[in-house]
CSV table of C-alpha atoms in Angstrom, one decimal:
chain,number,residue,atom,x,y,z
U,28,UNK,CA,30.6,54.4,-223.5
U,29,UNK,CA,29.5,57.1,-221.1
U,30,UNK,CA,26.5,58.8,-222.2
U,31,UNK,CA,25.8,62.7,-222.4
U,32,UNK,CA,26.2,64.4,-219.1
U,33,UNK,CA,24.7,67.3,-218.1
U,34,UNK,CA,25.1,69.9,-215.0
U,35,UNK,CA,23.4,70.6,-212.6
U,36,UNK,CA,20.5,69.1,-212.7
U,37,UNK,CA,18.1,71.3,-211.0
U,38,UNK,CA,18.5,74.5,-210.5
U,39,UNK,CA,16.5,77.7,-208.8
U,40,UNK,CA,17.0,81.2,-210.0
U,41,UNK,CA,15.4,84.5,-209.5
U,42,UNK,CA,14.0,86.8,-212.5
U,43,UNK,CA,17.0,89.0,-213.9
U,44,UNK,CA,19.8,86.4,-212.9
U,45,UNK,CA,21.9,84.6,-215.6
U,46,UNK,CA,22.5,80.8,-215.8
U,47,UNK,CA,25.2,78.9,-217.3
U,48,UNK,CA,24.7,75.1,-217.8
U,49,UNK,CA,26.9,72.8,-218.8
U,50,UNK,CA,27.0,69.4,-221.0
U,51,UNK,CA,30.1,66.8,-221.9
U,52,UNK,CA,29.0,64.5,-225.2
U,53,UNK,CA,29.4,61.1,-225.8
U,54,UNK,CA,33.6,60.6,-226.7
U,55,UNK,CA,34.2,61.1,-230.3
U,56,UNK,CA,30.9,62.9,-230.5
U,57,UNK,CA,31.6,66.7,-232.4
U,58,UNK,CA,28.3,68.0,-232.6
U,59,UNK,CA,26.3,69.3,-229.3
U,60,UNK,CA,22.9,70.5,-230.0
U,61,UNK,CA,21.1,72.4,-227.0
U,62,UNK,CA,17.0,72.3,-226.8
U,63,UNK,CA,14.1,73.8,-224.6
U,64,UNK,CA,11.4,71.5,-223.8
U,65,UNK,CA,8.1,73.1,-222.0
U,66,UNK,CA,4.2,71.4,-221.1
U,67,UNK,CA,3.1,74.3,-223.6
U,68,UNK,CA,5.6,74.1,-226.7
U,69,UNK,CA,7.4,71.5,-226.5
U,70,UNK,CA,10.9,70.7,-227.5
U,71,UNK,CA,12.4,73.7,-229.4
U,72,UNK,CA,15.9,73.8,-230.8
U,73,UNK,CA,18.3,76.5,-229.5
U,74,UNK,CA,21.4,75.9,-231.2
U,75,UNK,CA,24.1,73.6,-232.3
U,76,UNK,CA,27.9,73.7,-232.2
U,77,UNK,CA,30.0,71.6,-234.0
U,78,UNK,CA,34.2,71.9,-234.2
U,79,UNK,CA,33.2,74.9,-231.6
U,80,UNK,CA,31.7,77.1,-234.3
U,81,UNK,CA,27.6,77.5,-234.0
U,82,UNK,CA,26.3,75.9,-237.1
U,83,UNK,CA,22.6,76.9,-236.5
U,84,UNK,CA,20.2,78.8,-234.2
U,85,UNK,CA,16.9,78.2,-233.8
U,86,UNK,CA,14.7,81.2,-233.1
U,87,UNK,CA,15.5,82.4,-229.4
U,88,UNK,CA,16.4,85.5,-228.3
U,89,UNK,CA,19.9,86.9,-228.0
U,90,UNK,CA,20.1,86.2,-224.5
U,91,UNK,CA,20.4,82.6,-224.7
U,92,UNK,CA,24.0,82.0,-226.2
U,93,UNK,CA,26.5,78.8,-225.8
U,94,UNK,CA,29.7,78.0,-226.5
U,95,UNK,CA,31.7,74.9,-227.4
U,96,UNK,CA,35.6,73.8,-226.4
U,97,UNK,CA,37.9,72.5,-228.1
U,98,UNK,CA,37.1,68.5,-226.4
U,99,UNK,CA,33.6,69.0,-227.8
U,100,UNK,CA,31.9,70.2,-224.0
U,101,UNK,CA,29.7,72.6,-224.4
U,102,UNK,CA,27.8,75.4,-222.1
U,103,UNK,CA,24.8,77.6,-223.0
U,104,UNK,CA,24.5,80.7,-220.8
U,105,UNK,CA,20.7,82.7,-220.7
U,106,UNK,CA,20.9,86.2,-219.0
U,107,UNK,CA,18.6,88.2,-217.7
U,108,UNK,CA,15.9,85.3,-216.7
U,109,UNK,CA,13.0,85.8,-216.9
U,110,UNK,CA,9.6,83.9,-215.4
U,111,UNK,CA,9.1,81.8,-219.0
U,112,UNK,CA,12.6,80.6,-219.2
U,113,UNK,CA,11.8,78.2,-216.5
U,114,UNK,CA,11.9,75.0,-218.9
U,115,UNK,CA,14.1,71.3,-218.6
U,116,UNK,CA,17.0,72.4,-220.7
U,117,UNK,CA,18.3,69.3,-223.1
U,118,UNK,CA,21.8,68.7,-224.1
U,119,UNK,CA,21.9,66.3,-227.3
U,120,UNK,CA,25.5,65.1,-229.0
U,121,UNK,CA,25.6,63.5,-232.6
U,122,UNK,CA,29.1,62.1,-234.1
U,123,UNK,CA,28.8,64.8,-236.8
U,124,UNK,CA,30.6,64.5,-239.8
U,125,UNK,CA,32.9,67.6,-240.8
U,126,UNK,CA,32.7,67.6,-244.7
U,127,UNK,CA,28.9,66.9,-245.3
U,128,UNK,CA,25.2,66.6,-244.0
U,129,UNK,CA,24.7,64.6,-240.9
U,130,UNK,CA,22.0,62.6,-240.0
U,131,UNK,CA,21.3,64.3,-236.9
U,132,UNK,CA,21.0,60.8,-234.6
U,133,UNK,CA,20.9,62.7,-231.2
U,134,UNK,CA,21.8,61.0,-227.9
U,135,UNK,CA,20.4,63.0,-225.0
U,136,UNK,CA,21.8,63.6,-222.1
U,137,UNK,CA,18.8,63.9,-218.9
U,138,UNK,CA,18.6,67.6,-219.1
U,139,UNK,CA,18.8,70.7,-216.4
U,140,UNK,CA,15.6,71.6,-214.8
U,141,UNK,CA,15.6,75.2,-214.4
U,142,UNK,CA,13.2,76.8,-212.4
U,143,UNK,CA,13.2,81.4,-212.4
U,144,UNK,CA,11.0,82.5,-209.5
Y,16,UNK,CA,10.2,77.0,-242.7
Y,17,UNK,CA,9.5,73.0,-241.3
Y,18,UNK,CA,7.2,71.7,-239.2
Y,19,UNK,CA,6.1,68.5,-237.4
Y,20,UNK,CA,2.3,67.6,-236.4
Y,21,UNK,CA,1.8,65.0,-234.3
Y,22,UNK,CA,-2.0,64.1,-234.4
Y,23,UNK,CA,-2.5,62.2,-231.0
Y,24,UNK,CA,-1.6,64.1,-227.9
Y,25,UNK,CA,-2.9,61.6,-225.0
Y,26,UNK,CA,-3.5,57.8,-225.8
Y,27,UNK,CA,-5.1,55.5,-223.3
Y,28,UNK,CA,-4.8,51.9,-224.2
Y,29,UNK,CA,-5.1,48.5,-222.8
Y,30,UNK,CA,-1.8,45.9,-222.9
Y,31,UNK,CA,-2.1,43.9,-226.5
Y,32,UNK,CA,-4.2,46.5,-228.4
Y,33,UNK,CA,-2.6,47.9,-231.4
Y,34,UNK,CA,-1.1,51.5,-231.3
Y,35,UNK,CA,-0.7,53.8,-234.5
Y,36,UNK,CA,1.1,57.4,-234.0
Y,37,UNK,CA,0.6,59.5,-236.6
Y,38,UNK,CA,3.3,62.1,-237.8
Y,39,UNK,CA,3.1,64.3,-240.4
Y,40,UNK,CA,5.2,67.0,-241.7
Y,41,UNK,CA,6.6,70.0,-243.8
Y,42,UNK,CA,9.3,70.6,-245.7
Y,43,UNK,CA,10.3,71.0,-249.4
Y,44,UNK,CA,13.6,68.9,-249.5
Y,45,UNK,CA,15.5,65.8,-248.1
Y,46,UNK,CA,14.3,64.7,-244.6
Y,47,UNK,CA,15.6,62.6,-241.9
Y,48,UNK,CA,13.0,61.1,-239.8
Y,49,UNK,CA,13.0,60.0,-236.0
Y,50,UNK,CA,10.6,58.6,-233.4
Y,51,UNK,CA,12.1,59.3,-230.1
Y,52,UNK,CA,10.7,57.9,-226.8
Y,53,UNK,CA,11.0,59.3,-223.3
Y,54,UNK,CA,9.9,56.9,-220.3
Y,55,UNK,CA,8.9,58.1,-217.5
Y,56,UNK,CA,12.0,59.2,-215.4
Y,57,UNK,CA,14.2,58.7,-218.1
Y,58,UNK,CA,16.3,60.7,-220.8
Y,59,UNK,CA,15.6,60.8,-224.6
Y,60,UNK,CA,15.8,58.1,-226.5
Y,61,UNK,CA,16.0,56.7,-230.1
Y,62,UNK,CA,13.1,54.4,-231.2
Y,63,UNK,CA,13.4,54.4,-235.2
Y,64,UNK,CA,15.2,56.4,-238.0
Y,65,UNK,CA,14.5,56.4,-241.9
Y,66,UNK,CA,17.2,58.5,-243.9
Y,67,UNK,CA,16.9,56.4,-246.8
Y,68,UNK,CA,15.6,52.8,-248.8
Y,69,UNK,CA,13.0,50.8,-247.3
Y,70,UNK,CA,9.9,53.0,-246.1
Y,71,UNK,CA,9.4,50.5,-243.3
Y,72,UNK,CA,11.8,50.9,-240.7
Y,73,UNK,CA,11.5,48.3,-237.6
Y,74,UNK,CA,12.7,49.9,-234.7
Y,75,UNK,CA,13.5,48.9,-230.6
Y,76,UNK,CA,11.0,46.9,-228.9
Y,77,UNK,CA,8.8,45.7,-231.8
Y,78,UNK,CA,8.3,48.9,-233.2
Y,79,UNK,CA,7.8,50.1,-236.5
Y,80,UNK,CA,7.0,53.2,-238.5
Y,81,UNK,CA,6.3,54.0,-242.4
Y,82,UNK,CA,7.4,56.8,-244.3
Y,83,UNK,CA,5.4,57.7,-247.2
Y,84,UNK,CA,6.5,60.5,-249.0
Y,85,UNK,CA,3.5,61.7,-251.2
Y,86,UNK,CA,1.6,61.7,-247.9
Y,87,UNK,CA,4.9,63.5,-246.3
Y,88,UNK,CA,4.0,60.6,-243.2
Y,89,UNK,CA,6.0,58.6,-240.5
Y,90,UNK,CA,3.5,57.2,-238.5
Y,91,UNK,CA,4.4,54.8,-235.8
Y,92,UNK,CA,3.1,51.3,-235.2
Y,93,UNK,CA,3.4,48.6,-232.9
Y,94,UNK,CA,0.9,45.2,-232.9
Y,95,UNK,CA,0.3,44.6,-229.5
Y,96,UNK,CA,1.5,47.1,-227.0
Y,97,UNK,CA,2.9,46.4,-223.3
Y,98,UNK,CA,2.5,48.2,-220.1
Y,99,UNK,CA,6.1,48.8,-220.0
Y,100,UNK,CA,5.6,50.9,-223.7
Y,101,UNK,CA,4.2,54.0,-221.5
Y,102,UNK,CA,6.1,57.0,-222.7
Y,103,UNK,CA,6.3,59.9,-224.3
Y,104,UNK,CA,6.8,59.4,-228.1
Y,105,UNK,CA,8.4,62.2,-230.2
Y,106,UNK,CA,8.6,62.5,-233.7
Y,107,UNK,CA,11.1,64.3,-235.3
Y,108,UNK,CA,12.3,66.1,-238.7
Y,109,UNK,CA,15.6,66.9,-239.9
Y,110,UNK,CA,16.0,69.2,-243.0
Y,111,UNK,CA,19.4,68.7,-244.8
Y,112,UNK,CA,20.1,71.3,-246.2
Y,113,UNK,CA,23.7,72.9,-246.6
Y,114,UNK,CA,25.6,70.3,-244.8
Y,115,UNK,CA,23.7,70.7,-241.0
Y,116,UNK,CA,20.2,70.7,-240.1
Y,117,UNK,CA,17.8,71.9,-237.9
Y,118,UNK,CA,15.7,69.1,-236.1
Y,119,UNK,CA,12.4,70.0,-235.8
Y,120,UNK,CA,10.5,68.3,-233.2
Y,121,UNK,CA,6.5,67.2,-232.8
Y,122,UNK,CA,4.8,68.4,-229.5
Y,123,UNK,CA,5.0,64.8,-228.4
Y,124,UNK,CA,1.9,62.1,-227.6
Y,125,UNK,CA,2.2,60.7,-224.1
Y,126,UNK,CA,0.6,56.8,-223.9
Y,127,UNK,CA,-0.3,55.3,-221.3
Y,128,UNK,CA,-1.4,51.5,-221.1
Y,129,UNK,CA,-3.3,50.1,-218.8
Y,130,UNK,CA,-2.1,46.3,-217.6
């Protein structure tokens, strides 16, 4: 089974440009959680999408958003960059189950390096 | 609101000493508990889970950790380490609540062992 995938891997931006980055879960996977990881705070959850409907949000601003499609891929978009968004941005999928708790099991995909200059 | 504390940030050992990780956390209701490991160059992975049963869950790789619930613990344990175990170790929490969650993740403990 192909693992989680995740595009680009690197990228370079400049302060007030938006970024859209995208990840494809594991087949049969519903659930697509999206996390920051820095030195200084570590990973932080962003949100999660399951049967493309957010299900939670972690405590980011409103200019980080995402999306999920109807095959389960997901993108998260930030706009407006700014100097501290400059993190590796982690994709996680989970099989998810639709009528009741999961155990969140995440697979992880090998994340986007963003850099804002 | 939950929380993870991972005591150890940096942990220098030599190969075949023992290695305990210690994890605590908060939160009021049903947890799922994870140790996840990320080697150098690689992506996130899962070590160990506990959702439920046994407190002592054996993991990849000889590892092992222990929940105990009074002391609201998962610390993680292996006998004899290996050069090949230096990582980045993460424990993490996920609150059911509602039918989802919201994993909460430690700030992480990098090892390192010296061969």
């Amino acid at each position: 089974k192909a693992g989680v995938t995740q595009t680009p891997r690197y990228l370079i931006k400049t302060r007030g440009q938006q970024v859209t980055l995208s990840c494809s879960p594991i087949s049969g996977h519903r659930s697509v959680s999206w996390y920051q990881q820095t030195p200084g705070q570590g990973l932080q959850f962003l949100f999660e999408y399951f049967s493309e409907t957010q299900r939670n949000k972690g405590n980011f601003p409103g200019r980080f958003s995402g999306r999920q499609f109807s095959n389960s891929r997901s993108e998260m978009n930030v706009s407006t960059l700014e100097l501290g968004d400059s993190a590796l941005y982690l994709c996680a999928s989970s099989p998810g189950l639709a009528g009741g708790p999961t155990t969140g099991e995440l697979f992880f995909g090998e994340g986007s390096r963003l850099t804002v200059l | 609101a939950q929380s993870v504390s991972q005591h150890n940030h940096h942990v220098i050992l030599s190969e075949a000493a023992s290695l305990e990780l210690g994890c605590n956390y908060s939160y009021g209701g049903t947890v799922n508990l994870f140790w996840y490991v990320q080697y150098p160059g690689q992506h996130l992975q899962l070590l160990l889970k506990y959702f439920s049963g046994d407190p002592l869950v054996k993991g990849i790789k000889g590892f092992e950790a222990e929940f105990i619930k009074s002391k609201f613990s998962f610390n993680l344990r292996k006998p004899s380490v290996q050069w090949s175990d230096t990582a980045e170790y993460f424990c993490a929490v996920n609150g059911v609540s509602g039918g989802s969650y919201i994993p909460t993740f430690g700030r992480g403990t990098s090892l390192i062992v010296h061969p």
